[in-house]
mmCIF file of C-alpha atoms in Angstrom:
data_model
loop_
_atom_site.group_PDB
_atom_site.id
_atom_site.type_symbol
_atom_site.label_atom_id
_atom_site.label_comp_id
_atom_site.label_asym_id
_atom_site.label_seq_id
_atom_site.Cartn_x
_atom_site.Cartn_y
_atom_site.Cartn_z
ATOM 1 C CA UNK A 1 -108.612 254.354 157.607
ATOM 2 C CA UNK A 2 -107.434 250.749 157.365
ATOM 3 C CA UNK A 3 -107.576 248.773 154.108
ATOM 4 C CA UNK A 4 -109.879 251.465 152.725
ATOM 5 C CA UNK A 5 -112.369 251.437 155.601
ATOM 6 C CA UNK A 6 -113.053 253.542 158.662
ATOM 7 C CA UNK A 7 -112.190 251.254 161.547
ATOM 8 C CA UNK A 8 -112.491 251.818 165.282
ATOM 9 C CA UNK A 9 -109.233 250.870 166.988
ATOM 10 C CA UNK A 10 -107.677 250.965 170.424
ATOM 11 C CA UNK A 11 -103.902 251.042 170.778
ATOM 12 C CA UNK A 12 -103.356 250.878 174.522
ATOM 13 C CA UNK A 13 -99.819 251.461 175.733
ATOM 14 C CA UNK A 14 -98.804 249.494 178.844
ATOM 15 C CA UNK A 15 -99.692 251.279 182.048
ATOM 16 C CA UNK A 16 -96.525 249.986 183.731
ATOM 17 C CA UNK A 17 -93.143 248.712 182.484
ATOM 18 C CA UNK A 18 -93.554 246.733 179.268
ATOM 19 C CA UNK A 19 -92.516 243.078 179.507
ATOM 20 C CA UNK A 20 -93.698 241.226 176.432
ATOM 21 C CA UNK A 21 -94.742 241.553 172.800
ATOM 22 C CA UNK A 22 -97.865 243.515 171.871
ATOM 23 C CA UNK A 23 -101.181 241.652 171.878
ATOM 24 C CA UNK A 24 -103.559 241.789 168.914
ATOM 25 C CA UNK A 25 -107.056 240.894 170.144
ATOM 26 C CA UNK A 26 -109.757 239.843 167.648
ATOM 27 C CA UNK A 27 -113.464 239.658 168.536
ATOM 28 C CA UNK A 28 -116.305 237.534 167.173
ATOM 29 C CA UNK A 29 -119.767 237.662 165.583
ATOM 30 C CA UNK A 30 -121.984 239.639 166.119
ATOM 31 C CA UNK A 31 -120.198 241.628 168.813
ATOM 32 C CA UNK A 32 -117.109 243.881 168.924
ATOM 33 C CA UNK A 33 -113.979 244.754 170.860
ATOM 34 C CA UNK A 34 -116.342 245.873 173.636
ATOM 35 C CA UNK A 35 -116.331 242.206 174.705
ATOM 36 C CA UNK A 36 -112.788 242.605 176.028
ATOM 37 C CA UNK A 37 -113.261 245.677 178.223
ATOM 38 C CA UNK A 38 -113.075 243.750 181.508
ATOM 39 C CA UNK A 39 -109.894 241.916 180.480
ATOM 40 C CA UNK A 40 -108.050 244.931 179.095
ATOM 41 C CA UNK A 41 -106.892 246.536 182.381
ATOM 42 C CA UNK A 42 -105.157 243.353 183.532
ATOM 43 C CA UNK A 43 -103.453 242.431 180.256
ATOM 44 C CA UNK A 44 -102.556 246.073 179.590
ATOM 45 C CA UNK A 45 -100.460 246.570 182.722
ATOM 46 C CA UNK A 46 -97.241 245.319 181.111
ATOM 47 C CA UNK A 47 -98.312 244.800 177.504
ATOM 48 C CA UNK A 48 -99.303 246.996 174.591
ATOM 49 C CA UNK A 49 -102.761 245.864 173.466
ATOM 50 C CA UNK A 50 -104.288 246.397 170.031
ATOM 51 C CA UNK A 51 -108.043 245.973 169.627
ATOM 52 C CA UNK A 52 -110.328 246.799 166.728
ATOM 53 C CA UNK A 53 -113.918 246.478 165.620
ATOM 54 C CA UNK A 54 -114.029 244.586 162.347
ATOM 55 C CA UNK A 55 -115.667 246.336 159.418
ATOM 56 C CA UNK A 56 -119.443 245.986 159.826
ATOM 57 C CA UNK A 57 -119.218 245.667 163.607
ATOM 58 C CA UNK A 58 -119.404 247.896 166.655
ATOM 59 C CA UNK A 59 -118.088 251.415 166.090
ATOM 60 C CA UNK A 60 -116.495 250.723 162.693
ATOM 61 C CA UNK A 61 -118.060 251.645 159.361
ATOM 62 C CA UNK A 62 -120.876 249.425 158.117
ATOM 63 C CA UNK A 63 -120.904 249.461 154.308
ATOM 64 C CA UNK A 64 -123.151 247.213 152.253
ATOM 65 C CA UNK A 65 -120.652 244.714 150.821
ATOM 66 C CA UNK A 66 -119.573 241.088 150.988
ATOM 67 C CA UNK A 67 -117.900 240.487 154.347
ATOM 68 C CA UNK A 68 -115.091 238.023 153.770
ATOM 69 C CA UNK A 69 -112.423 236.731 156.090
ATOM 70 C CA UNK A 70 -109.840 238.127 153.668
ATOM 71 C CA UNK A 71 -111.343 241.599 154.144
ATOM 72 C CA UNK A 72 -111.260 241.361 157.931
ATOM 73 C CA UNK A 73 -107.738 239.918 157.884
ATOM 74 C CA UNK A 74 -106.643 242.770 155.587
ATOM 75 C CA UNK A 75 -107.977 245.244 158.149
ATOM 76 C CA UNK A 76 -106.239 243.513 161.072
ATOM 77 C CA UNK A 77 -103.006 243.245 159.091
ATOM 78 C CA UNK A 78 -103.153 246.923 158.122
ATOM 79 C CA UNK A 79 -103.690 247.856 161.771
ATOM 80 C CA UNK A 80 -100.520 246.061 162.879
ATOM 81 C CA UNK A 81 -98.547 247.422 159.927
ATOM 82 C CA UNK A 82 -99.702 250.976 160.638
ATOM 83 C CA UNK A 83 -98.137 250.669 164.101
ATOM 84 C CA UNK A 84 -94.791 249.557 162.678
ATOM 85 C CA UNK A 85 -94.748 246.319 164.674
ATOM 86 C CA UNK A 86 -92.516 243.424 163.678
ATOM 87 C CA UNK A 87 -94.135 240.822 165.917
ATOM 88 C CA UNK A 88 -97.303 240.314 167.951
ATOM 89 C CA UNK A 89 -99.051 237.711 170.064
ATOM 90 C CA UNK A 90 -102.547 236.851 168.846
ATOM 91 C CA UNK A 91 -105.662 236.485 171.016
ATOM 92 C CA UNK A 92 -108.916 235.465 169.303
ATOM 93 C CA UNK A 93 -112.529 234.511 169.983
ATOM 94 C CA UNK A 94 -115.396 233.166 167.834
ATOM 95 C CA UNK A 95 -115.175 234.622 164.290
ATOM 96 C CA UNK A 96 -111.880 236.147 165.358
ATOM 97 C CA UNK A 97 -110.491 232.601 165.418
ATOM 98 C CA UNK A 98 -111.206 232.365 161.693
ATOM 99 C CA UNK A 99 -109.719 235.771 160.924
ATOM 100 C CA UNK A 100 -106.742 234.708 162.990
ATOM 101 C CA UNK A 101 -106.583 231.507 160.954
ATOM 102 C CA UNK A 102 -106.304 233.573 157.773
ATOM 103 C CA UNK A 103 -103.477 235.623 159.305
ATOM 104 C CA UNK A 104 -101.733 232.406 160.351
ATOM 105 C CA UNK A 105 -102.148 230.997 156.834
ATOM 106 C CA UNK A 106 -100.540 234.118 155.399
ATOM 107 C CA UNK A 107 -97.720 233.751 157.910
ATOM 108 C CA UNK A 108 -97.117 230.164 156.797
ATOM 109 C CA UNK A 109 -97.111 231.339 153.172
ATOM 110 C CA UNK A 110 -94.554 234.023 153.960
ATOM 111 C CA UNK A 111 -96.836 236.904 152.938
ATOM 112 C CA UNK A 112 -97.588 238.343 156.397
ATOM 113 C CA UNK A 113 -95.335 241.346 157.042
ATOM 114 C CA UNK A 114 -95.002 240.683 160.760
ATOM 115 C CA UNK A 115 -94.387 237.654 162.956
ATOM 116 C CA UNK A 116 -96.990 235.890 165.089
ATOM 117 C CA UNK A 117 -94.986 234.928 168.157
ATOM 118 C CA UNK A 118 -97.507 233.204 170.431
ATOM 119 C CA UNK A 119 -101.274 232.826 170.475
ATOM 120 C CA UNK A 120 -104.336 232.147 172.585
ATOM 121 C CA UNK A 121 -107.499 230.857 170.922
ATOM 122 C CA UNK A 122 -110.835 230.925 172.732
ATOM 123 C CA UNK A 123 -114.313 229.574 172.023
ATOM 124 C CA UNK A 124 -115.088 229.503 168.302
ATOM 125 C CA UNK A 125 -116.404 227.010 165.755
ATOM 126 C CA UNK A 126 -113.040 226.017 164.343
ATOM 127 C CA UNK A 127 -114.472 222.601 163.400
ATOM 128 C CA UNK A 128 -117.720 223.742 161.870
ATOM 129 C CA UNK A 129 -119.244 220.274 161.506
ATOM 130 C CA UNK A 130 -119.140 219.962 165.307
ATOM 131 C CA UNK A 131 -120.903 223.276 165.919
ATOM 132 C CA UNK A 132 -124.433 223.473 167.292
ATOM 133 C CA UNK A 133 -125.547 226.509 165.318
ATOM 134 C CA UNK A 134 -128.287 228.487 167.007
ATOM 135 C CA UNK A 135 -131.759 229.038 165.587
ATOM 136 C CA UNK A 136 -130.819 232.667 165.022
ATOM 137 C CA UNK A 137 -127.710 231.745 163.059
ATOM 138 C CA UNK A 138 -129.654 229.270 160.935
ATOM 139 C CA UNK A 139 -132.359 231.880 160.318
ATOM 140 C CA UNK A 140 -129.794 234.424 159.108
ATOM 141 C CA UNK A 141 -128.020 231.866 156.934
ATOM 142 C CA UNK A 142 -131.343 231.049 155.252
ATOM 143 C CA UNK A 143 -131.739 234.668 154.146
ATOM 144 C CA UNK A 144 -130.153 236.026 150.953
ATOM 145 C CA UNK A 145 -126.686 237.504 151.277
ATOM 146 C CA UNK A 146 -127.937 241.074 151.065
ATOM 147 C CA UNK A 147 -128.726 244.001 153.299
ATOM 148 C CA UNK A 148 -132.240 243.915 154.711
ATOM 149 C CA UNK A 149 -134.540 246.661 153.461
ATOM 150 C CA UNK A 150 -135.820 247.181 157.004
ATOM 151 C CA UNK A 151 -135.028 245.767 160.466
ATOM 152 C CA UNK A 152 -136.616 242.375 161.155
ATOM 153 C CA UNK A 153 -135.965 242.680 164.906
ATOM 154 C CA UNK A 154 -136.501 246.404 165.629
ATOM 155 C CA UNK A 155 -136.485 246.049 169.432
ATOM 156 C CA UNK A 156 -133.684 243.498 169.510
ATOM 157 C CA UNK A 157 -135.830 240.872 171.226
ATOM 158 C CA UNK A 158 -134.471 238.005 169.151
ATOM 159 C CA UNK A 159 -130.925 239.341 169.329
ATOM 160 C CA UNK A 160 -131.041 239.505 173.123
ATOM 161 C CA UNK A 161 -132.498 236.006 173.360
ATOM 162 C CA UNK A 162 -129.813 234.592 171.097
ATOM 163 C CA UNK A 163 -126.993 236.292 172.958
ATOM 164 C CA UNK A 164 -128.416 235.240 176.323
ATOM 165 C CA UNK A 165 -128.237 231.615 175.186
ATOM 166 C CA UNK A 166 -124.447 231.627 174.721
ATOM 167 C CA UNK A 167 -123.778 232.654 178.325
ATOM 168 C CA UNK A 168 -123.538 229.946 180.958
ATOM 169 C CA UNK A 169 -126.136 229.437 183.672
ATOM 170 C CA UNK A 170 -123.491 230.310 186.266
ATOM 171 C CA UNK A 171 -122.638 233.640 184.608
ATOM 172 C CA UNK A 172 -125.768 234.964 182.881
ATOM 173 C CA UNK A 173 -125.726 238.138 180.824
ATOM 174 C CA UNK A 174 -127.014 241.231 182.560
ATOM 175 C CA UNK A 175 -129.652 243.477 181.022
ATOM 176 C CA UNK A 176 -127.003 246.189 180.765
ATOM 177 C CA UNK A 177 -124.743 243.842 178.792
ATOM 178 C CA UNK A 178 -127.497 242.890 176.385
ATOM 179 C CA UNK A 179 -128.571 246.496 175.892
ATOM 180 C CA UNK A 180 -125.027 247.626 175.129
ATOM 181 C CA UNK A 181 -124.399 244.768 172.706
ATOM 182 C CA UNK A 182 -127.652 245.493 170.883
ATOM 183 C CA UNK A 183 -126.845 249.210 170.619
ATOM 184 C CA UNK A 184 -123.431 248.481 169.116
ATOM 185 C CA UNK A 185 -124.901 245.957 166.672
ATOM 186 C CA UNK A 186 -127.728 248.145 165.402
ATOM 187 C CA UNK A 187 -125.614 251.316 165.198
ATOM 188 C CA UNK A 188 -125.735 252.767 161.674
ATOM 189 C CA UNK A 189 -128.104 249.997 160.580
ATOM 190 C CA UNK A 190 -125.730 247.188 161.447
ATOM 191 C CA UNK A 191 -128.614 244.896 162.382
ATOM 192 C CA UNK A 192 -129.773 245.027 158.756
ATOM 193 C CA UNK A 193 -126.353 243.720 157.696
ATOM 194 C CA UNK A 194 -126.532 240.568 159.823
ATOM 195 C CA UNK A 195 -127.474 238.336 156.833
ATOM 196 C CA UNK A 196 -124.247 239.508 155.185
ATOM 197 C CA UNK A 197 -122.045 239.288 158.271
ATOM 198 C CA UNK A 198 -123.134 235.708 159.037
ATOM 199 C CA UNK A 199 -121.617 234.444 155.760
ATOM 200 C CA UNK A 200 -118.346 233.861 157.568
ATOM 201 C CA UNK A 201 -119.845 230.507 158.577
ATOM 202 C CA UNK A 202 -120.211 229.471 154.942
ATOM 203 C CA UNK A 203 -116.700 230.662 154.204
ATOM 204 C CA UNK A 204 -115.344 228.805 157.210
ATOM 205 C CA UNK A 205 -117.048 225.623 156.025
ATOM 206 C CA UNK A 206 -115.675 225.982 152.488
ATOM 207 C CA UNK A 207 -112.133 226.854 153.610
ATOM 208 C CA UNK A 208 -111.688 224.995 156.866
ATOM 209 C CA UNK A 209 -108.547 223.374 155.566
ATOM 210 C CA UNK A 210 -106.962 226.783 155.206
ATOM 211 C CA UNK A 211 -108.193 228.414 158.414
ATOM 212 C CA UNK A 212 -108.143 225.521 160.889
ATOM 213 C CA UNK A 213 -105.208 223.923 159.109
ATOM 214 C CA UNK A 214 -103.154 227.013 159.883
ATOM 215 C CA UNK A 215 -104.427 227.103 163.469
ATOM 216 C CA UNK A 216 -103.213 223.527 163.890
ATOM 217 C CA UNK A 217 -99.943 223.878 161.962
ATOM 218 C CA UNK A 218 -98.494 227.295 162.752
ATOM 219 C CA UNK A 219 -95.352 226.727 164.839
ATOM 220 C CA UNK A 220 -96.008 229.509 167.367
ATOM 221 C CA UNK A 221 -96.805 228.288 170.909
ATOM 222 C CA UNK A 222 -100.543 227.805 171.345
ATOM 223 C CA UNK A 223 -102.857 228.080 174.344
ATOM 224 C CA UNK A 224 -106.409 226.767 173.918
ATOM 225 C CA UNK A 225 -108.648 228.592 176.393
ATOM 226 C CA UNK A 226 -112.227 227.279 176.381
ATOM 227 C CA UNK A 227 -115.428 227.719 178.323
ATOM 228 C CA UNK A 228 -116.764 224.189 178.726
ATOM 229 C CA UNK A 229 -120.450 225.184 178.757
ATOM 230 C CA UNK A 230 -120.443 226.746 175.288
ATOM 231 C CA UNK A 231 -123.636 225.553 173.559
ATOM 232 C CA UNK A 232 -122.347 226.339 170.050
ATOM 233 C CA UNK A 233 -118.566 225.885 169.920
ATOM 234 C CA UNK A 234 -118.648 222.829 172.156
ATOM 235 C CA UNK A 235 -115.759 221.875 174.416
ATOM 236 C CA UNK A 236 -114.977 218.822 172.282
ATOM 237 C CA UNK A 237 -113.557 221.239 169.708
ATOM 238 C CA UNK A 238 -110.878 222.309 172.167
ATOM 239 C CA UNK A 239 -110.018 218.675 172.863
ATOM 240 C CA UNK A 240 -109.823 217.942 169.138
ATOM 241 C CA UNK A 241 -107.488 220.889 168.562
ATOM 242 C CA UNK A 242 -105.178 219.780 171.356
ATOM 243 C CA UNK A 243 -105.180 216.246 169.955
ATOM 244 C CA UNK A 244 -104.024 217.700 166.638
ATOM 245 C CA UNK A 245 -101.524 219.932 168.409
ATOM 246 C CA UNK A 246 -100.323 217.991 171.471
ATOM 247 C CA UNK A 247 -97.756 220.623 172.431
ATOM 248 C CA UNK A 248 -100.566 223.126 173.069
ATOM 249 C CA UNK A 249 -101.642 224.171 176.545
ATOM 250 C CA UNK A 250 -105.318 223.504 177.276
ATOM 251 C CA UNK A 251 -107.054 225.716 179.839
ATOM 252 C CA UNK A 252 -110.572 224.544 180.653
ATOM 253 C CA UNK A 253 -112.888 227.169 182.123
ATOM 254 C CA UNK A 254 -115.455 225.149 184.047
ATOM 255 C CA UNK A 255 -119.017 226.430 184.064
ATOM 256 C CA UNK A 256 -118.242 229.122 181.471
ATOM 257 C CA UNK A 257 -119.971 229.727 178.158
ATOM 258 C CA UNK A 258 -119.111 231.167 174.751
ATOM 259 C CA UNK A 259 -117.831 234.584 175.865
ATOM 260 C CA UNK A 260 -115.375 233.828 178.670
ATOM 261 C CA UNK A 261 -113.849 237.299 178.517
ATOM 262 C CA UNK A 262 -117.185 238.683 179.754
ATOM 263 C CA UNK A 263 -118.108 235.841 182.106
ATOM 264 C CA UNK A 264 -114.756 235.291 183.889
ATOM 265 C CA UNK A 265 -112.396 238.098 182.831
ATOM 266 C CA UNK A 266 -109.853 237.550 185.614
ATOM 267 C CA UNK A 267 -109.331 233.897 184.636
ATOM 268 C CA UNK A 268 -109.097 234.841 180.968
ATOM 269 C CA UNK A 269 -106.539 237.567 181.690
ATOM 270 C CA UNK A 270 -104.370 235.136 183.677
ATOM 271 C CA UNK A 271 -104.440 232.577 180.863
ATOM 272 C CA UNK A 272 -103.620 235.175 178.224
ATOM 273 C CA UNK A 273 -100.647 236.511 180.149
ATOM 274 C CA UNK A 274 -99.376 232.992 180.823
ATOM 275 C CA UNK A 275 -99.783 232.002 177.170
ATOM 276 C CA UNK A 276 -98.409 235.065 175.413
#
């Protein structure tokens, strides 16, 4: 239990001699920590790695409630605290960037009980006005913020199509990938919660000054790792962040889409280890 919820976590001890701070890895919408499975073996050789499925996602509990960034940050914070860690490096993607932004804001306010030492941020709509939201995202945002009475996409056809779109042409999603992602999403009726889970976009829009402000301002060293073929969180966002934070390291993944940890895991692992 973390912050009052049943949460799926992985606390992977280094497989060889440890040589750096633990990594806290935060996933995005509508997926889960499963996204990082191909990266984990490489970053876990000399580093302790903490992964979790946010509440409402993957293998975690899926209650019918309002899914706020404060809730997800509470869960991530409780996870780190439960391990007795004084400092971590932060790795985030998609919605995880926003949850990470909330943790960074708390750090700047002096209310986070551990230190964020270094960080790597990957593809996510940190400047929401620049995002090219998908038809699926817009459809979900148009629905009421409530659990659906019944599945609107029982076979996952629309889900698969939407997820396929965020992969690059050079690294398309396999059928096995799409099937696994759909299974994790619809587990315990999670697909019926999508209109609730998507509200993070509204919250990000309303509180961008807090979330992205902290991403820009937190003094910890920053690596911006971005697939340049992302159709939603476009590459110009990465350039804008580096312009706001000129001491950051920008790693451009050419020909890579929204989920670089699935498309090019070896390149992502190298960048994470270099940046954290």
